[in-house]
Amino acid sequence: MFFKDPQNTLKLTSLLVCDHFLIRASAALEKLKLLCGEEKECSNPSNLLELYTQAILDMTYFEENKLVDEDFPEDSSSQKVKELISFLSEPEILVKENMVPKPCDLLGDELLECLSWRRGALLYMYCHSLTKRREWLLRKSGLLEKYLVDGISYLLQMLNYRCPIELNEGVSFQDLDTAKLLSAGIFSDIHLLAMMYSGEMCYWGLKYCVDQQPENPEVETGVSGATCSVHKGLLDFREVGEKVLKKYVSVCEGPLKEQEWNTTNAKQILNFFQHRCNK
C-alpha cells in the first residue's frame, strides 16, 4: 500500500494558503485523507497516487511562481529549489519503493511527463537567474554545472516517455503536418519548449562551466531527488545541445512553419556550438 500512514499525505498542508492552485491542492489532499481511511480493498493505489501527485503539482506551482516573481533570492533559493525538486520527485520514489516495474502503469505517461517537465523547467529558470550573477558564477560554476545537468536530464527524460508514432503502421492522418510532428515525438508545445530549454542549458554549460571541468567528467547529481538515466553516463553539452536544437529548428521551420515559432536564439546557439567545435 502506498500510503500506510494517512498523516504522511498531509505533510504539505502547512504550506497551503488562499490561492486557486493551493485550494485545489488542499481539496485533493482532503480527498486523499478520506480514501486512506477506507478499507484497503476499497482503495485503488493508482487513484491514490494520482491524487497525491496532483496535489504536489498544484502546491509546487504556486511556490515556483513566488520564486520566479522574486527572481530567485540568492540567500534562500538554493534550499527552496531543492525542496521543490524533492516534492516533485516523491511520486516516482513511492512507485520505486513499492517495486512497480513500470511507473507509467500507475502514474501514466502524462503525469510522468509533467513531473519531469516541472523539475526541468524549474531548474532552467533557476539557472537562468544564476547566469546573470557574475560574481556567483566566478565562485560556483561547478554548482551551476550540477543544476544544469539535473535540469537537462529531467527535460530529456520528459521527451523520452512516449515513443514517436510510426507513420507506416497503417494509421490514417488527415493532417500531414500533425503526422510529421507525432513521428518526431512532438506531442505538445511543452515538448518544443523542453527542447529549447535543454539546448539553452547546454549552451550555459559550455559557456560558464566547461573550463572548470576535466575532459569527459562523470556527471554528479546536484539537486535531484530521483536519479535520471543520464546521470549514469557522461553528458556532452555540445553534442546534446546540437541534437535537440537541430530538431527544434527542423520542426519549427517544417511542420510548424505557419505557427511562427522563433528559431533565432536556437540558431545563434548552434553557431556557438559550431564555433567551439572548430577551435
Short mmCIF file of the C-alpha atoms (twelve columns), coordinates in Angstrom:
data_MODEL
# 
_entry.id   MODEL 
# 
loop_
_atom_site.group_PDB 
_atom_site.id 
_atom_site.type_symbol 
_atom_site.label_atom_id 
_atom_site.label_alt_id 
_atom_site.label_comp_id 
_atom_site.label_asym_id 
_atom_site.label_seq_id 
_atom_site.Cartn_x 
_atom_site.Cartn_y 
_atom_site.Cartn_z 
_atom_site.pdbx_PDB_model_num 
ATOM 1   C CA . MET A 1   0.000   0.000  0.000   1 
ATOM 2   C CA . PHE A 2   1.447   3.399  -0.964  1 
ATOM 3   C CA . PHE A 3   0.123   5.424  1.945   1 
ATOM 4   C CA . LYS A 4   0.472   3.303  5.083   1 
ATOM 5   C CA . ASP A 5   0.263   6.381  7.297   1 
ATOM 6   C CA . PRO A 6   -2.504  8.830  6.321   1 
ATOM 7   C CA . GLN A 7   -0.636  11.573 8.179   1 
ATOM 8   C CA . ASN A 8   2.090   11.495 5.545   1 
ATOM 9   C CA . THR A 9   -0.412  12.714 2.986   1 
ATOM 10  C CA . LEU A 10  -0.840  15.928 4.935   1 
ATOM 11  C CA . LYS A 11  2.805   16.937 5.162   1 
ATOM 12  C CA . LEU A 12  2.251   19.602 2.517   1 
ATOM 13  C CA . THR A 13  -0.806  21.135 4.159   1 
ATOM 14  C CA . SER A 14  1.122   23.629 6.274   1 
ATOM 15  C CA . LEU A 15  2.311   25.312 3.065   1 
ATOM 16  C CA . LEU A 16  -1.163  25.902 1.754   1 
ATOM 17  C CA . VAL A 17  -2.558  29.454 1.630   1 
ATOM 18  C CA . CYS A 18  -5.516  31.060 -0.074  1 
ATOM 19  C CA . ASP A 19  -4.743  30.625 -3.775  1 
ATOM 20  C CA . HIS A 20  -6.509  28.840 -6.618  1 
ATOM 21  C CA . PHE A 21  -3.845  26.174 -7.011  1 
ATOM 22  C CA . LEU A 22  -3.387  25.726 -3.297  1 
ATOM 23  C CA . ILE A 23  -7.121  25.455 -2.722  1 
ATOM 24  C CA . ARG A 24  -7.189  22.723 -5.352  1 
ATOM 25  C CA . ALA A 25  -4.198  21.009 -3.749  1 
ATOM 26  C CA . SER A 26  -5.849  21.187 -0.330  1 
ATOM 27  C CA . ALA A 27  -9.044  19.624 -1.714  1 
ATOM 28  C CA . ALA A 28  -7.057  16.776 -3.272  1 
ATOM 29  C CA . LEU A 29  -5.248  16.106 -0.002  1 
ATOM 30  C CA . GLU A 30  -8.512  16.077 1.953   1 
ATOM 31  C CA . LYS A 31  -9.984  13.592 -0.508  1 
ATOM 32  C CA . LEU A 32  -6.829  11.509 -0.264  1 
ATOM 33  C CA . LYS A 33  -7.063  11.524 3.526   1 
ATOM 34  C CA . LEU A 34  -10.612 10.168 3.338   1 
ATOM 35  C CA . LEU A 35  -9.648  7.450  0.868   1 
ATOM 36  C CA . CYS A 36  -6.699  6.409  3.044   1 
ATOM 37  C CA . GLY A 37  -9.139  5.809  5.891   1 
ATOM 38  C CA . GLU A 38  -11.137 3.307  3.874   1 
ATOM 39  C CA . GLU A 39  -10.600 -0.435 3.790   1 
ATOM 40  C CA . LYS A 40  -7.541  -1.463 1.807   1 
ATOM 41  C CA . GLU A 41  -9.730  -3.454 -0.605  1 
ATOM 42  C CA . CYS A 42  -11.675 -0.297 -1.478  1 
ATOM 43  C CA . SER A 43  -8.601  1.788  -2.219  1 
ATOM 44  C CA . ASN A 44  -7.087  1.881  -5.684  1 
ATOM 45  C CA . PRO A 45  -3.320  2.630  -5.455  1 
ATOM 46  C CA . SER A 46  -3.372  4.304  -8.860  1 
ATOM 47  C CA . ASN A 47  -6.140  6.712  -7.798  1 
ATOM 48  C CA . LEU A 48  -4.397  7.481  -4.520  1 
ATOM 49  C CA . LEU A 49  -1.104  8.199  -6.247  1 
ATOM 50  C CA . GLU A 50  -2.787  10.355 -8.880  1 
ATOM 51  C CA . LEU A 51  -4.470  12.485 -6.202  1 
ATOM 52  C CA . TYR A 52  -1.227  12.858 -4.284  1 
ATOM 53  C CA . THR A 53  0.673   13.780 -7.453  1 
ATOM 54  C CA . GLN A 54  -1.896  16.380 -8.483  1 
ATOM 55  C CA . ALA A 55  -1.740  17.976 -5.031  1 
ATOM 56  C CA . ILE A 56  2.050   18.190 -5.308  1 
ATOM 57  C CA . LEU A 57  1.876   19.695 -8.798  1 
ATOM 58  C CA . ASP A 58  -0.586  22.378 -7.693  1 
ATOM 59  C CA . MET A 59  1.212   23.290 -4.485  1 
ATOM 60  C CA . THR A 60  4.670   23.455 -6.058  1 
ATOM 61  C CA . TYR A 61  3.364   25.518 -8.983  1 
ATOM 62  C CA . PHE A 62  2.346   28.232 -6.543  1 
ATOM 63  C CA . GLU A 63  5.731   28.108 -4.793  1 
ATOM 64  C CA . GLU A 64  7.620   28.166 -8.097  1 
ATOM 65  C CA . ASN A 65  5.752   31.282 -9.213  1 
ATOM 66  C CA . LYS A 66  6.753   33.010 -5.991  1 
ATOM 67  C CA . LEU A 67  10.406  32.216 -6.650  1 
ATOM 68  C CA . VAL A 68  10.174  33.477 -10.238 1 
ATOM 69  C CA . ASP A 69  8.398   36.680 -9.184  1 
ATOM 70  C CA . GLU A 70  11.151  37.315 -6.630  1 
ATOM 71  C CA . ASP A 71  13.863  36.426 -9.200  1 
ATOM 72  C CA . PHE A 72  15.179  33.596 -7.032  1 
ATOM 73  C CA . PRO A 73  16.591  35.405 -3.966  1 
ATOM 74  C CA . GLU A 74  20.245  34.449 -3.573  1 
ATOM 75  C CA . ASP A 75  20.095  33.769 0.149   1 
ATOM 76  C CA . SER A 76  17.226  31.268 0.134   1 
ATOM 77  C CA . SER A 77  16.577  29.970 -3.388  1 
ATOM 78  C CA . SER A 78  19.001  27.056 -3.378  1 
ATOM 79  C CA . GLN A 79  17.303  25.365 -0.436  1 
ATOM 80  C CA . LYS A 80  13.822  26.181 -1.752  1 
ATOM 81  C CA . VAL A 81  14.608  24.716 -5.172  1 
ATOM 82  C CA . LYS A 82  15.923  21.538 -3.534  1 
ATOM 83  C CA . GLU A 83  12.728  21.218 -1.509  1 
ATOM 84  C CA . LEU A 84  10.538  21.655 -4.586  1 
ATOM 85  C CA . ILE A 85  12.553  19.112 -6.571  1 
ATOM 86  C CA . SER A 86  12.209  16.704 -3.656  1 
ATOM 87  C CA . PHE A 87  8.423   17.162 -3.560  1 
ATOM 88  C CA . LEU A 88  8.126   16.684 -7.334  1 
ATOM 89  C CA . SER A 89  10.220  13.502 -7.113  1 
ATOM 90  C CA . GLU A 90  8.077   11.974 -4.369  1 
ATOM 91  C CA . PRO A 91  5.524   10.171 -6.618  1 
ATOM 92  C CA . GLU A 92  8.248   8.345  -8.559  1 
ATOM 93  C CA . ILE A 93  10.044  7.459  -5.339  1 
ATOM 94  C CA . LEU A 94  6.820   5.962  -3.960  1 
ATOM 95  C CA . VAL A 95  6.452   3.859  -7.094  1 
ATOM 96  C CA . LYS A 96  10.042  2.618  -6.875  1 
ATOM 97  C CA . GLU A 97  9.742   1.827  -3.168  1 
ATOM 98  C CA . ASN A 98  6.773   -0.390 -3.963  1 
ATOM 99  C CA . MET A 99  8.797   -2.106 -6.717  1 
ATOM 100 C CA . VAL A 100 6.370   -1.377 -9.539  1 
ATOM 101 C CA . PRO A 101 8.145   -2.464 -12.780 1 
ATOM 102 C CA . LYS A 102 6.571   0.244  -14.943 1 
ATOM 103 C CA . PRO A 103 5.797   3.585  -13.243 1 
ATOM 104 C CA . CYS A 104 3.522   4.525  -16.166 1 
ATOM 105 C CA . ASP A 105 1.182   1.682  -15.137 1 
ATOM 106 C CA . LEU A 106 0.305   3.683  -12.020 1 
ATOM 107 C CA . LEU A 107 1.126   7.293  -12.844 1 
ATOM 108 C CA . GLY A 108 0.522   7.323  -16.591 1 
ATOM 109 C CA . ASP A 109 2.718   8.920  -19.243 1 
ATOM 110 C CA . GLU A 110 1.149   12.372 -18.930 1 
ATOM 111 C CA . LEU A 111 1.774   12.688 -15.190 1 
ATOM 112 C CA . LEU A 112 5.309   11.345 -15.549 1 
ATOM 113 C CA . GLU A 113 5.961   13.856 -18.313 1 
ATOM 114 C CA . CYS A 114 4.538   16.634 -16.189 1 
ATOM 115 C CA . LEU A 115 6.699   15.764 -13.182 1 
ATOM 116 C CA . SER A 116 9.857   15.683 -15.295 1 
ATOM 117 C CA . TRP A 117 8.885   18.867 -17.143 1 
ATOM 118 C CA . ARG A 118 8.215   20.772 -13.942 1 
ATOM 119 C CA . ARG A 119 11.563  19.786 -12.412 1 
ATOM 120 C CA . GLY A 120 13.451  20.557 -15.600 1 
ATOM 121 C CA . ALA A 121 11.679  23.884 -16.175 1 
ATOM 122 C CA . LEU A 122 12.248  24.934 -12.550 1 
ATOM 123 C CA . LEU A 123 15.976  24.271 -12.850 1 
ATOM 124 C CA . TYR A 124 16.025  26.068 -16.206 1 
ATOM 125 C CA . MET A 125 14.521  29.196 -14.637 1 
ATOM 126 C CA . TYR A 126 16.832  28.962 -11.630 1 
ATOM 127 C CA . CYS A 127 19.923  28.562 -13.816 1 
ATOM 128 C CA . HIS A 128 18.787  31.455 -15.996 1 
ATOM 129 C CA . SER A 129 18.753  33.625 -12.894 1 
ATOM 130 C CA . LEU A 130 22.173  32.355 -11.793 1 
ATOM 131 C CA . THR A 131 23.804  33.107 -15.151 1 
ATOM 132 C CA . LYS A 132 23.093  36.800 -14.554 1 
ATOM 133 C CA . ARG A 133 25.115  36.782 -11.293 1 
ATOM 134 C CA . ARG A 134 28.708  37.207 -12.440 1 
ATOM 135 C CA . GLU A 135 30.337  37.101 -9.027  1 
ATOM 136 C CA . TRP A 136 28.387  33.965 -8.096  1 
ATOM 137 C CA . LEU A 137 29.472  32.299 -11.359 1 
ATOM 138 C CA . LEU A 138 33.129  33.002 -10.661 1 
ATOM 139 C CA . ARG A 139 32.860  31.259 -7.299  1 
ATOM 140 C CA . LYS A 140 30.393  28.459 -8.000  1 
ATOM 141 C CA . SER A 141 30.455  27.410 -11.659 1 
ATOM 142 C CA . GLY A 142 30.727  23.781 -10.520 1 
ATOM 143 C CA . LEU A 143 27.427  24.088 -8.676  1 
ATOM 144 C CA . LEU A 144 25.806  25.632 -11.742 1 
ATOM 145 C CA . GLU A 145 27.010  22.633 -13.748 1 
ATOM 146 C CA . LYS A 146 25.225  20.246 -11.388 1 
ATOM 147 C CA . TYR A 147 21.993  22.226 -11.653 1 
ATOM 148 C CA . LEU A 148 22.292  22.260 -15.447 1 
ATOM 149 C CA . VAL A 149 22.954  18.527 -15.682 1 
ATOM 150 C CA . ASP A 150 19.952  17.753 -13.494 1 
ATOM 151 C CA . GLY A 151 17.706  20.122 -15.438 1 
ATOM 152 C CA . ILE A 152 18.768  18.792 -18.831 1 
ATOM 153 C CA . SER A 153 18.337  15.238 -17.580 1 
ATOM 154 C CA . TYR A 154 14.754  15.866 -16.469 1 
ATOM 155 C CA . LEU A 155 13.863  17.554 -19.773 1 
ATOM 156 C CA . LEU A 156 15.355  14.718 -21.838 1 
ATOM 157 C CA . GLN A 157 13.524  12.244 -19.629 1 
ATOM 158 C CA . MET A 158 10.298  14.107 -20.314 1 
ATOM 159 C CA . LEU A 159 10.908  13.968 -24.069 1 
ATOM 160 C CA . ASN A 160 11.524  10.212 -23.989 1 
ATOM 161 C CA . TYR A 161 8.486   8.949  -22.085 1 
ATOM 162 C CA . ARG A 162 6.394   8.483  -25.221 1 
ATOM 163 C CA . CYS A 163 7.684   6.882  -28.393 1 
ATOM 164 C CA . PRO A 164 7.281   8.657  -31.745 1 
ATOM 165 C CA . ILE A 165 4.355   7.465  -33.862 1 
ATOM 166 C CA . GLU A 166 5.434   5.284  -36.769 1 
ATOM 167 C CA . LEU A 167 3.790   6.536  -39.952 1 
ATOM 168 C CA . ASN A 168 3.920   3.119  -41.611 1 
ATOM 169 C CA . GLU A 169 1.628   1.424  -39.101 1 
ATOM 170 C CA . GLY A 170 -1.430  1.894  -41.261 1 
ATOM 171 C CA . VAL A 171 -2.578  4.876  -39.226 1 
ATOM 172 C CA . SER A 172 -4.534  7.410  -41.225 1 
ATOM 173 C CA . PHE A 173 -3.750  11.115 -40.754 1 
ATOM 174 C CA . GLN A 174 -5.847  13.874 -42.278 1 
ATOM 175 C CA . ASP A 175 -3.200  16.472 -41.429 1 
ATOM 176 C CA . LEU A 176 0.262   15.645 -42.779 1 
ATOM 177 C CA . ASP A 177 1.975   18.242 -40.583 1 
ATOM 178 C CA . THR A 178 0.443   16.708 -37.476 1 
ATOM 179 C CA . ALA A 179 1.640   13.308 -38.630 1 
ATOM 180 C CA . LYS A 180 5.176   14.672 -39.028 1 
ATOM 181 C CA . LEU A 181 5.089   16.127 -35.506 1 
ATOM 182 C CA . LEU A 182 3.910   12.869 -33.954 1 
ATOM 183 C CA . SER A 183 6.533   10.923 -35.894 1 
ATOM 184 C CA . ALA A 184 9.148   13.280 -34.428 1 
ATOM 185 C CA . GLY A 185 7.869   12.656 -30.895 1 
ATOM 186 C CA . ILE A 186 6.360   16.142 -30.558 1 
ATOM 187 C CA . PHE A 187 3.001   15.792 -28.789 1 
ATOM 188 C CA . SER A 188 2.527   19.332 -27.435 1 
ATOM 189 C CA . ASP A 189 4.018   22.827 -27.195 1 
ATOM 190 C CA . ILE A 190 5.682   21.714 -23.969 1 
ATOM 191 C CA . HIS A 191 7.773   19.204 -25.893 1 
ATOM 192 C CA . LEU A 192 9.099   22.039 -28.060 1 
ATOM 193 C CA . LEU A 193 9.843   24.185 -25.019 1 
ATOM 194 C CA . ALA A 194 11.665  21.269 -23.384 1 
ATOM 195 C CA . MET A 195 13.889  21.011 -26.461 1 
ATOM 196 C CA . MET A 196 14.654  24.735 -26.469 1 
ATOM 197 C CA . TYR A 197 15.237  24.840 -22.711 1 
ATOM 198 C CA . SER A 198 17.597  21.859 -22.715 1 
ATOM 199 C CA . GLY A 199 19.513  23.302 -25.680 1 
ATOM 200 C CA . GLU A 200 19.905  26.635 -23.940 1 
ATOM 201 C CA . MET A 201 21.069  24.922 -20.742 1 
ATOM 202 C CA . CYS A 202 23.699  23.061 -22.758 1 
ATOM 203 C CA . TYR A 203 24.846  26.446 -24.058 1 
ATOM 204 C CA . TRP A 204 25.193  27.756 -20.493 1 
ATOM 205 C CA . GLY A 205 27.112  24.628 -19.583 1 
ATOM 206 C CA . LEU A 206 29.672  25.223 -22.317 1 
ATOM 207 C CA . LYS A 207 29.865  28.967 -21.737 1 
ATOM 208 C CA . TYR A 208 30.161  29.001 -17.954 1 
ATOM 209 C CA . CYS A 209 31.256  25.536 -16.820 1 
ATOM 210 C CA . VAL A 210 33.279  23.675 -19.437 1 
ATOM 211 C CA . ASP A 211 36.601  25.256 -18.498 1 
ATOM 212 C CA . GLN A 212 36.031  24.279 -14.871 1 
ATOM 213 C CA . GLN A 213 35.584  20.553 -15.517 1 
ATOM 214 C CA . PRO A 214 38.000  17.791 -16.603 1 
ATOM 215 C CA . GLU A 215 37.595  16.265 -20.043 1 
ATOM 216 C CA . ASN A 216 34.670  13.807 -20.173 1 
ATOM 217 C CA . PRO A 217 33.767  14.072 -16.468 1 
ATOM 218 C CA . GLU A 218 31.482  11.665 -14.687 1 
ATOM 219 C CA . VAL A 219 28.246  13.516 -14.065 1 
ATOM 220 C CA . GLU A 220 27.308  14.122 -10.436 1 
ATOM 221 C CA . THR A 221 23.817  14.532 -9.092  1 
ATOM 222 C CA . GLY A 222 23.035  18.039 -7.916  1 
ATOM 223 C CA . VAL A 223 19.608  18.814 -6.525  1 
ATOM 224 C CA . SER A 224 17.584  15.994 -7.995  1 
ATOM 225 C CA . GLY A 225 15.529  13.825 -5.713  1 
ATOM 226 C CA . ALA A 226 15.447  10.918 -8.173  1 
ATOM 227 C CA . THR A 227 18.394  9.820  -10.301 1 
ATOM 228 C CA . CYS A 228 17.886  10.177 -14.050 1 
ATOM 229 C CA . SER A 229 19.401  7.728  -16.511 1 
ATOM 230 C CA . VAL A 230 21.618  10.454 -17.981 1 
ATOM 231 C CA . HIS A 231 23.449  10.671 -14.659 1 
ATOM 232 C CA . LYS A 232 24.798  7.159  -15.119 1 
ATOM 233 C CA . GLY A 233 26.898  8.181  -18.086 1 
ATOM 234 C CA . LEU A 234 28.569  11.271 -19.425 1 
ATOM 235 C CA . LEU A 235 26.884  14.441 -20.583 1 
ATOM 236 C CA . ASP A 236 28.403  16.228 -23.551 1 
ATOM 237 C CA . PHE A 237 26.818  19.685 -23.515 1 
ATOM 238 C CA . ARG A 238 27.639  20.391 -27.152 1 
ATOM 239 C CA . GLU A 239 26.509  17.029 -28.509 1 
ATOM 240 C CA . VAL A 240 23.223  17.024 -26.582 1 
ATOM 241 C CA . GLY A 241 22.557  20.689 -27.318 1 
ATOM 242 C CA . GLU A 242 23.187  20.336 -31.049 1 
ATOM 243 C CA . LYS A 243 20.913  17.316 -31.279 1 
ATOM 244 C CA . VAL A 244 17.886  18.873 -29.563 1 
ATOM 245 C CA . LEU A 245 18.242  22.319 -31.164 1 
ATOM 246 C CA . LYS A 246 18.667  20.972 -34.702 1 
ATOM 247 C CA . LYS A 247 15.481  19.005 -34.196 1 
ATOM 248 C CA . TYR A 248 13.769  22.078 -32.726 1 
ATOM 249 C CA . VAL A 249 14.719  24.224 -35.738 1 
ATOM 250 C CA . SER A 250 13.716  21.478 -38.172 1 
ATOM 251 C CA . VAL A 251 10.271  21.120 -36.605 1 
ATOM 252 C CA . CYS A 252 9.643   24.867 -36.214 1 
ATOM 253 C CA . GLU A 253 10.652  25.620 -39.799 1 
ATOM 254 C CA . GLY A 254 8.948   22.492 -41.129 1 
ATOM 255 C CA . PRO A 255 5.512   21.319 -39.985 1 
ATOM 256 C CA . LEU A 256 5.136   24.309 -37.612 1 
ATOM 257 C CA . LYS A 257 6.290   26.957 -40.092 1 
ATOM 258 C CA . GLU A 258 2.890   28.657 -40.146 1 
ATOM 259 C CA . GLN A 259 2.839   28.864 -36.339 1 
ATOM 260 C CA . GLU A 260 5.782   31.297 -36.373 1 
ATOM 261 C CA . TRP A 261 7.870   29.682 -33.643 1 
ATOM 262 C CA . ASN A 262 11.045  31.733 -33.131 1 
ATOM 263 C CA . THR A 263 14.254  29.941 -34.065 1 
ATOM 264 C CA . THR A 264 16.670  32.896 -33.853 1 
ATOM 265 C CA . ASN A 265 18.086  32.024 -30.431 1 
ATOM 266 C CA . ALA A 266 18.357  28.336 -31.318 1 
ATOM 267 C CA . LYS A 267 20.366  29.157 -34.451 1 
ATOM 268 C CA . GLN A 268 22.652  31.511 -32.542 1 
ATOM 269 C CA . ILE A 269 23.371  28.769 -30.002 1 
ATOM 270 C CA . LEU A 270 24.029  26.256 -32.788 1 
ATOM 271 C CA . ASN A 271 26.541  28.714 -34.282 1 
ATOM 272 C CA . PHE A 272 28.186  28.973 -30.865 1 
ATOM 273 C CA . PHE A 273 28.443  25.168 -30.677 1 
ATOM 274 C CA . GLN A 274 29.993  25.047 -34.142 1 
ATOM 275 C CA . HIS A 275 32.492  27.744 -33.229 1 
ATOM 276 C CA . ARG A 276 33.528  25.825 -30.112 1 
ATOM 277 C CA . CYS A 277 33.908  22.643 -32.146 1 
ATOM 278 C CA . ASN A 278 36.225  24.366 -34.666 1 
ATOM 279 C CA . LYS A 279 38.559  25.809 -32.033 1 
# 
